[in-house]
CSV table of C-alpha atoms in Angstrom, one decimal:
chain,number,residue,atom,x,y,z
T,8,UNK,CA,6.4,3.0,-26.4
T,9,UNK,CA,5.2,2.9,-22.8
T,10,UNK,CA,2.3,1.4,-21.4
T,11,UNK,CA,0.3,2.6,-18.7
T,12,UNK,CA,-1.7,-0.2,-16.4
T,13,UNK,CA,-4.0,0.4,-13.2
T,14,UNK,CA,-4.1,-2.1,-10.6
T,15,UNK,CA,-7.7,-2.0,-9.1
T,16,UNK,CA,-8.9,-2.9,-5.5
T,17,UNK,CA,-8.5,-6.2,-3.9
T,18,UNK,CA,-12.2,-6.2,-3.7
T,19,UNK,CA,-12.9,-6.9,-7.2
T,20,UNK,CA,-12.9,-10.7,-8.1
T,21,UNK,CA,-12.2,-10.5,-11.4
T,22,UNK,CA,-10.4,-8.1,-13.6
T,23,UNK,CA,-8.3,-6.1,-11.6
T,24,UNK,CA,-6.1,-4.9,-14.1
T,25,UNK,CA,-6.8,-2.1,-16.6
T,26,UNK,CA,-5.3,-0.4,-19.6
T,27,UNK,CA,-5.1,3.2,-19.0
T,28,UNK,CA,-3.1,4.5,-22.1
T,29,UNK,CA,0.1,4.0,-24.0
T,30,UNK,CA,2.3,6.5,-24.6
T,31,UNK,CA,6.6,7.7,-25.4
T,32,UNK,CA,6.7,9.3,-21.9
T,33,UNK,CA,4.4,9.0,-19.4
T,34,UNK,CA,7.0,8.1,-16.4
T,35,UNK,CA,10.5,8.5,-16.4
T,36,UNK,CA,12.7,5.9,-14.8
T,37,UNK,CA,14.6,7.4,-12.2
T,38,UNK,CA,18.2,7.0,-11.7
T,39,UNK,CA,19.1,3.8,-10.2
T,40,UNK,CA,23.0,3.9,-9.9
T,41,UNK,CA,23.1,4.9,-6.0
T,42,UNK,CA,21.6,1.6,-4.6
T,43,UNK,CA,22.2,-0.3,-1.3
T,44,UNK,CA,21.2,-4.2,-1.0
T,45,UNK,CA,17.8,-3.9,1.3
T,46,UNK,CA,18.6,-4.5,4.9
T,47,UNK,CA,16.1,-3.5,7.9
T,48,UNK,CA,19.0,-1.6,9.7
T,49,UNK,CA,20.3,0.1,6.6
T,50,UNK,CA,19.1,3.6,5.5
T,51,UNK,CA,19.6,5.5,2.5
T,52,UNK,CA,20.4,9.0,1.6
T,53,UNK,CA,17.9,10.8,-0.7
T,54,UNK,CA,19.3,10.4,-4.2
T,55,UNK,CA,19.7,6.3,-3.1
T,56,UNK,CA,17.3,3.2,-3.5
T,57,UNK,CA,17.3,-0.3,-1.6
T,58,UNK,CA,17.9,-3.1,-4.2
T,59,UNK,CA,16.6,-6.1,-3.8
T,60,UNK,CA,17.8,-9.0,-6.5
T,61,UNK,CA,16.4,-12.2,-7.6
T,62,UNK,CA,13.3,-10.9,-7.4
T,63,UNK,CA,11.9,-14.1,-9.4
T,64,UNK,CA,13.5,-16.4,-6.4
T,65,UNK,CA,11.3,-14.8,-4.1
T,66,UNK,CA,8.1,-15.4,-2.3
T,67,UNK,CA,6.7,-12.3,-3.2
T,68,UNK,CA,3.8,-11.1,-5.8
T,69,UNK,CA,2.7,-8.8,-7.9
T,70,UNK,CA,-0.1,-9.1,-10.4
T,71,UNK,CA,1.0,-7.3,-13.3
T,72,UNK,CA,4.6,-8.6,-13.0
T,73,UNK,CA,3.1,-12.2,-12.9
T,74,UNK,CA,0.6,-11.8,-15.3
T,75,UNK,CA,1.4,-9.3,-17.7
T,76,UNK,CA,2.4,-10.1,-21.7
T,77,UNK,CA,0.0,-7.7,-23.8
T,78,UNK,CA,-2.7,-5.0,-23.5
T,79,UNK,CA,-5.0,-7.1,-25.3
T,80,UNK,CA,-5.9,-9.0,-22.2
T,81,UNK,CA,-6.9,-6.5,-20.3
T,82,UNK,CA,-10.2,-3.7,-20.8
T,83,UNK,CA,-9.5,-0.3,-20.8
T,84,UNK,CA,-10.4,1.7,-17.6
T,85,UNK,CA,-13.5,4.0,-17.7
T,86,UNK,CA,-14.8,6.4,-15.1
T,87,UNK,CA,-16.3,4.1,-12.6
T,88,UNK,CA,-12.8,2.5,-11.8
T,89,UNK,CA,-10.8,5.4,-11.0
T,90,UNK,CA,-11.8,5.6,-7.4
T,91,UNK,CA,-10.7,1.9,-6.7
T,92,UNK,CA,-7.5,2.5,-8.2
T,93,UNK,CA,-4.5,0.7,-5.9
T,94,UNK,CA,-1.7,1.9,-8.0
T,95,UNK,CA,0.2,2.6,-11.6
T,96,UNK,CA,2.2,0.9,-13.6
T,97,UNK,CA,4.4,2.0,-16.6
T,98,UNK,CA,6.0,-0.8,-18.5
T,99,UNK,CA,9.0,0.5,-20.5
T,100,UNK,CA,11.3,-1.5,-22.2
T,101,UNK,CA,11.5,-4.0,-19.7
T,102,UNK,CA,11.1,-2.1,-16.5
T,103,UNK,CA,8.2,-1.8,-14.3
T,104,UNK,CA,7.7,1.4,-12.9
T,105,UNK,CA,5.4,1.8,-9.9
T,106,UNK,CA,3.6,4.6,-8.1
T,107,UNK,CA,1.0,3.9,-5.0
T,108,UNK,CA,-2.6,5.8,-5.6
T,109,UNK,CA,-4.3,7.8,-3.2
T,110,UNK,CA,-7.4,9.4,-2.5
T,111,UNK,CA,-5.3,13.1,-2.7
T,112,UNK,CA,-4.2,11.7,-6.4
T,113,UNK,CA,-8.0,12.1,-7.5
T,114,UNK,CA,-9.6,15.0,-7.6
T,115,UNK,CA,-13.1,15.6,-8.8
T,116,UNK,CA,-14.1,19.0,-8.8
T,117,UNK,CA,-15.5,22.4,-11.0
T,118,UNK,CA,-11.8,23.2,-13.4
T,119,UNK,CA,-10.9,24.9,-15.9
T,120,UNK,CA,-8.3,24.0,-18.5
T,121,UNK,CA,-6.3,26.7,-19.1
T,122,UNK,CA,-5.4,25.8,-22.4
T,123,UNK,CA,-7.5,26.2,-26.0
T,124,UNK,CA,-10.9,27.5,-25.1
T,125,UNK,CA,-11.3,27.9,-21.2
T,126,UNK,CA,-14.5,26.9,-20.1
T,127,UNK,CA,-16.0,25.4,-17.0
T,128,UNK,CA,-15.5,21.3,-16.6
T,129,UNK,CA,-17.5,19.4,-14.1
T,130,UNK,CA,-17.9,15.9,-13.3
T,131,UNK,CA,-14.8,15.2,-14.9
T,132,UNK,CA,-12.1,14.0,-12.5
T,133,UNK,CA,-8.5,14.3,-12.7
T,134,UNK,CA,-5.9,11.4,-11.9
T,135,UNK,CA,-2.6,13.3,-10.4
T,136,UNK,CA,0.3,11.6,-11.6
T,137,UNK,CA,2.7,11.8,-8.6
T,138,UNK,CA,6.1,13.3,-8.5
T,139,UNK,CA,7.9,10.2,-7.4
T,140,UNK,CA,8.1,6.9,-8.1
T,141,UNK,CA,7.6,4.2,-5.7
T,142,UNK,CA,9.3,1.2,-6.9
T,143,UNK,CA,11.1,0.2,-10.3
T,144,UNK,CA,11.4,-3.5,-11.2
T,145,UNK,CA,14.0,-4.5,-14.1
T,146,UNK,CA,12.9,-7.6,-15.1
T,147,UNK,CA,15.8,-8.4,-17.2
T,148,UNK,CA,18.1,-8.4,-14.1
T,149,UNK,CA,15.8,-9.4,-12.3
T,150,UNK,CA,16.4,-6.9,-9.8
T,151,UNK,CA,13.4,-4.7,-7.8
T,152,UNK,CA,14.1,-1.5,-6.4
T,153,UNK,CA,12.5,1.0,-4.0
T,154,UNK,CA,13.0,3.6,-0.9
T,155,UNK,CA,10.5,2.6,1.4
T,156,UNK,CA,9.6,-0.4,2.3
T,157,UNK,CA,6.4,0.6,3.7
T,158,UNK,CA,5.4,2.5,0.7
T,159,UNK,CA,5.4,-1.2,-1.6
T,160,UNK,CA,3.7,-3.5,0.8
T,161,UNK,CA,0.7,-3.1,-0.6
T,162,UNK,CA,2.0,-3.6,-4.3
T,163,UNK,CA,4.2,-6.3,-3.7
T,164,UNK,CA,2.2,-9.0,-1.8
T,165,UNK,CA,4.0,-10.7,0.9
T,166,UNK,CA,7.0,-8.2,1.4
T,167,UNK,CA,6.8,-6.9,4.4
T,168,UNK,CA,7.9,-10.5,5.4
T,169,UNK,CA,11.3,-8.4,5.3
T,170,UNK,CA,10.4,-6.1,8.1
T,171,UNK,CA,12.7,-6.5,11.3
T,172,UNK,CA,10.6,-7.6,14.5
T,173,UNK,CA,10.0,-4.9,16.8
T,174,UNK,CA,12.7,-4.7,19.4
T,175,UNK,CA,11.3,-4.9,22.9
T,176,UNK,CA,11.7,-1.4,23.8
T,177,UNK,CA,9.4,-0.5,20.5
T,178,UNK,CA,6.9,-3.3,21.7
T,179,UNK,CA,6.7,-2.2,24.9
T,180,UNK,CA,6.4,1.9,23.7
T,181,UNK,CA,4.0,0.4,21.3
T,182,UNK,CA,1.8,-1.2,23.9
T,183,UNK,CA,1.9,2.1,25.6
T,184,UNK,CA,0.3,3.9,23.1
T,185,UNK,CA,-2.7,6.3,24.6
T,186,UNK,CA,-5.1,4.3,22.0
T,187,UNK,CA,-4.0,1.2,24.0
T,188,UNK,CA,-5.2,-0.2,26.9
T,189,UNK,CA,-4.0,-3.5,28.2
T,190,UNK,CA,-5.9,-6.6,30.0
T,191,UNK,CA,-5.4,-9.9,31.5
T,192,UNK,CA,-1.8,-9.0,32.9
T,193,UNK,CA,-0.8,-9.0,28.3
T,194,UNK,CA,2.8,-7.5,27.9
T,195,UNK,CA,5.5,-7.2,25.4
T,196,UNK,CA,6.9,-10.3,26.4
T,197,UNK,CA,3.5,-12.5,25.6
T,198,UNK,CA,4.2,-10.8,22.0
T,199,UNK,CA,5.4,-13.2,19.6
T,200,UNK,CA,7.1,-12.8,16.2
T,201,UNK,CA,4.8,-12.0,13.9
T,202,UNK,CA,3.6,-9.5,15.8
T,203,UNK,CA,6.7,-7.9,16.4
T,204,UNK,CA,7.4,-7.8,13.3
T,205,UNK,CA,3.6,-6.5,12.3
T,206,UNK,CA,4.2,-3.7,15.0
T,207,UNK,CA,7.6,-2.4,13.1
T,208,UNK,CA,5.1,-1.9,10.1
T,209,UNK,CA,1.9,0.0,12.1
T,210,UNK,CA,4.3,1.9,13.9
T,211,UNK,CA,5.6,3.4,10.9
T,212,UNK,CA,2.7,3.6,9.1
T,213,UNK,CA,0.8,5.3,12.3
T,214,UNK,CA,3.5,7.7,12.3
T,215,UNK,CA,3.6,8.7,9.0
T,216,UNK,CA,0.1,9.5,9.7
T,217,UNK,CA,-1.0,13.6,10.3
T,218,UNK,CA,-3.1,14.2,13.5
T,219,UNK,CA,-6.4,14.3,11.3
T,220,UNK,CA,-5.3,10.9,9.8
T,221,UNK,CA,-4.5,9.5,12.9
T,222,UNK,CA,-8.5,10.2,14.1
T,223,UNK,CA,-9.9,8.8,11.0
T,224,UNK,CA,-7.5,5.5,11.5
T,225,UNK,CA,-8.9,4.7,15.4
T,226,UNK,CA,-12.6,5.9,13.9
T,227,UNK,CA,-11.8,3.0,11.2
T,228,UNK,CA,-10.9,0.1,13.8
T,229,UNK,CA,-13.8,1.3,16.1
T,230,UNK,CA,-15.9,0.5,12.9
T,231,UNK,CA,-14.3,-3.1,11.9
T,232,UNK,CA,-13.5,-3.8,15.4
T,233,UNK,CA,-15.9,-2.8,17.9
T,234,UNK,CA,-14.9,-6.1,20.2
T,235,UNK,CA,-11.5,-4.2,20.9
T,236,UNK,CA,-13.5,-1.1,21.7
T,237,UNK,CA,-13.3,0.4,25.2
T,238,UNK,CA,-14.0,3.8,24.9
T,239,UNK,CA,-13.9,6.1,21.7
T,240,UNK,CA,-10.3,6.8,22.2
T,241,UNK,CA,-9.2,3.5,23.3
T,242,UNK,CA,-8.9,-0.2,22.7
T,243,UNK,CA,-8.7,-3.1,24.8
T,244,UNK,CA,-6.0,-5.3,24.0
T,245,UNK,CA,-5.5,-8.7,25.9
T,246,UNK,CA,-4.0,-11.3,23.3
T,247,UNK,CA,-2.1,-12.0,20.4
T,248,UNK,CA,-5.3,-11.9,18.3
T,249,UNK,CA,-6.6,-8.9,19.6
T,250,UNK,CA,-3.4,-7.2,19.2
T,251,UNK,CA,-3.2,-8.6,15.6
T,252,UNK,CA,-6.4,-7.2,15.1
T,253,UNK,CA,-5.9,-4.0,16.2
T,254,UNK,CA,-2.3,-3.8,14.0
T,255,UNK,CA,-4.7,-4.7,10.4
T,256,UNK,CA,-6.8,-2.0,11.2
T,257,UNK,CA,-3.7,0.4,11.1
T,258,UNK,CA,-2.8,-1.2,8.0
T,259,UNK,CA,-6.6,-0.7,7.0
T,260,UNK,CA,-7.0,-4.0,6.0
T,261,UNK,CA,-10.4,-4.3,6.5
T,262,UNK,CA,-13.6,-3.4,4.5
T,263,UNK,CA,-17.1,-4.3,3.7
T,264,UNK,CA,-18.5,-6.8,0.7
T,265,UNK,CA,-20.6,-4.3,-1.8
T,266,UNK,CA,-23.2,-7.3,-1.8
T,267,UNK,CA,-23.0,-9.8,0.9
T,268,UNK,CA,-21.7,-6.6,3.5
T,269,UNK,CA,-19.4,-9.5,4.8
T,270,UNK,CA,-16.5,-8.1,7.0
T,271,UNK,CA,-13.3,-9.3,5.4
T,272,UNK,CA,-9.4,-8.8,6.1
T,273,UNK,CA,-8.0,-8.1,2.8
T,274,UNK,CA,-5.9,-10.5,1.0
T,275,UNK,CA,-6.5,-13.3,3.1
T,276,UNK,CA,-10.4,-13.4,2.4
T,277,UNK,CA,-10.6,-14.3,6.3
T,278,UNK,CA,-13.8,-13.3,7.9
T,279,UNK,CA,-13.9,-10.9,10.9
């Protein structure tokens, strides 16, 4: 029997983890004999996953891994929690299957079900299970698995304390990005470790963006971070911390408290 949990936003205090359903087959675990120990200058063919073992040892975290024993201790979702879905996971025998959720993964719109009487259905949104898995986690080794680092870092808290730093040929092609403009003689060499190694994340997140994405990302930072703002298209970056700023917003770390409408940097409950 498998068992089907949804991790909701960040921005809830309290109960972030729901029940969705339980079930013999609702993901199946993927072949894991082609796998590579995780190294940021390795790469892997398609049929092949990173490994990562000792998970336990690690400073990494994960709610559900940490928390999880039995369904009982968590509600079951209804309709107002879909939308602030972060991502799935299938428990199965010991192994934690994981897939990120986006927006494209919910669809609310006029369907029909083309199967027993085919009528019109409204208001009743669909959650798109997606073809592939993001990351596997076999507790019994202790061993977690996945393809991309990039694609986990938001369900594994902490990880992307593996990213390489930014050489200082990708800092310096970072820093001359047409979205960047710099100030107060800043250059790649005033660009210290952790953002190096923040910049090896936005880069490949930015570029994993399409062209339409890439417009709503700088239209987000304008938003959070108008002090960076020096035109629509561009942003003024002088200092570690503007720079740090600037590299969140490409991670879209930012939002707005529902009550207080506090600016906060998520995870770190630091505000702007």
């Amino acid at each position: 029997m498998q068992i089907l949990l949804g991790r909701c936003s960040s921005r809830m205090k309290n109960n972030k983890i729901k029940t969705i359903l339980t079930g013999d087959t609702i993901f199946t675990l993927p072949d894991l004999t082609a796998t590579e120990i995780y190294a940021p200058e390795k790469s892997i063919e398609a049929n092949e996953w990173f490994r990562l073992e000792q998970y336990s040892t690690k400073s990494y975290t994960n709610l559900i891994i940490d928390e999880f024993s039995d369904t009982t201790n968590y509600a079951p979702i209804t309709s107002n929690f879909y939308s602030n879905l972060e991502y799935l996971c299938c428990i199965s025998e010991g192994n934690y299957i994981f897939q990120k959720i986006s927006k494209n993964n919910l669809i609310s719109k006029r369907w029909i079900g083309l199967f027993g009487d085919f009528i019109i259905e409204q208001n009743k949104p669909i959650l798109i299970l997606g073809e592939y898995i993001d990351a596997v986690y076999d507790k019994p080794n202790d061993v977690l698995y996945f393809k991309n680092l990039s694609h986990v870092t938001s369900i594994f808290e902490g990880i992307d304390q593996l990213y390489k730093e930014a050489t200082t040929a990708e800092v310096q092609g970072f820093l001359t990005s047409s979205f960047i403009t710099l100030k107060s003689d800043f250059n790649s060499n005033k660009v210290k470790t952790a953002n190096r190694k923040r910049i090896a994340l936005a880069k490949t997140t930015f570029e994993n963006f399409d062209e339409l994405q890439k417009i709503e990302v700088l239209e987000y930072i304008h938003k959070y971070c108008p002090n960076l703002t020096l035109s629509s298209s561009s942003f003024s970056i002088g200092d570690e911390n503007e720079l740090k700023a600037l590299l969140y917003g490409i991670e879209q770390r930012y939002y707005q408290k529902p009550i207080t409408k506090e600016n906060v940097v998520a995870n770190a409950i630091e505000p702007i």
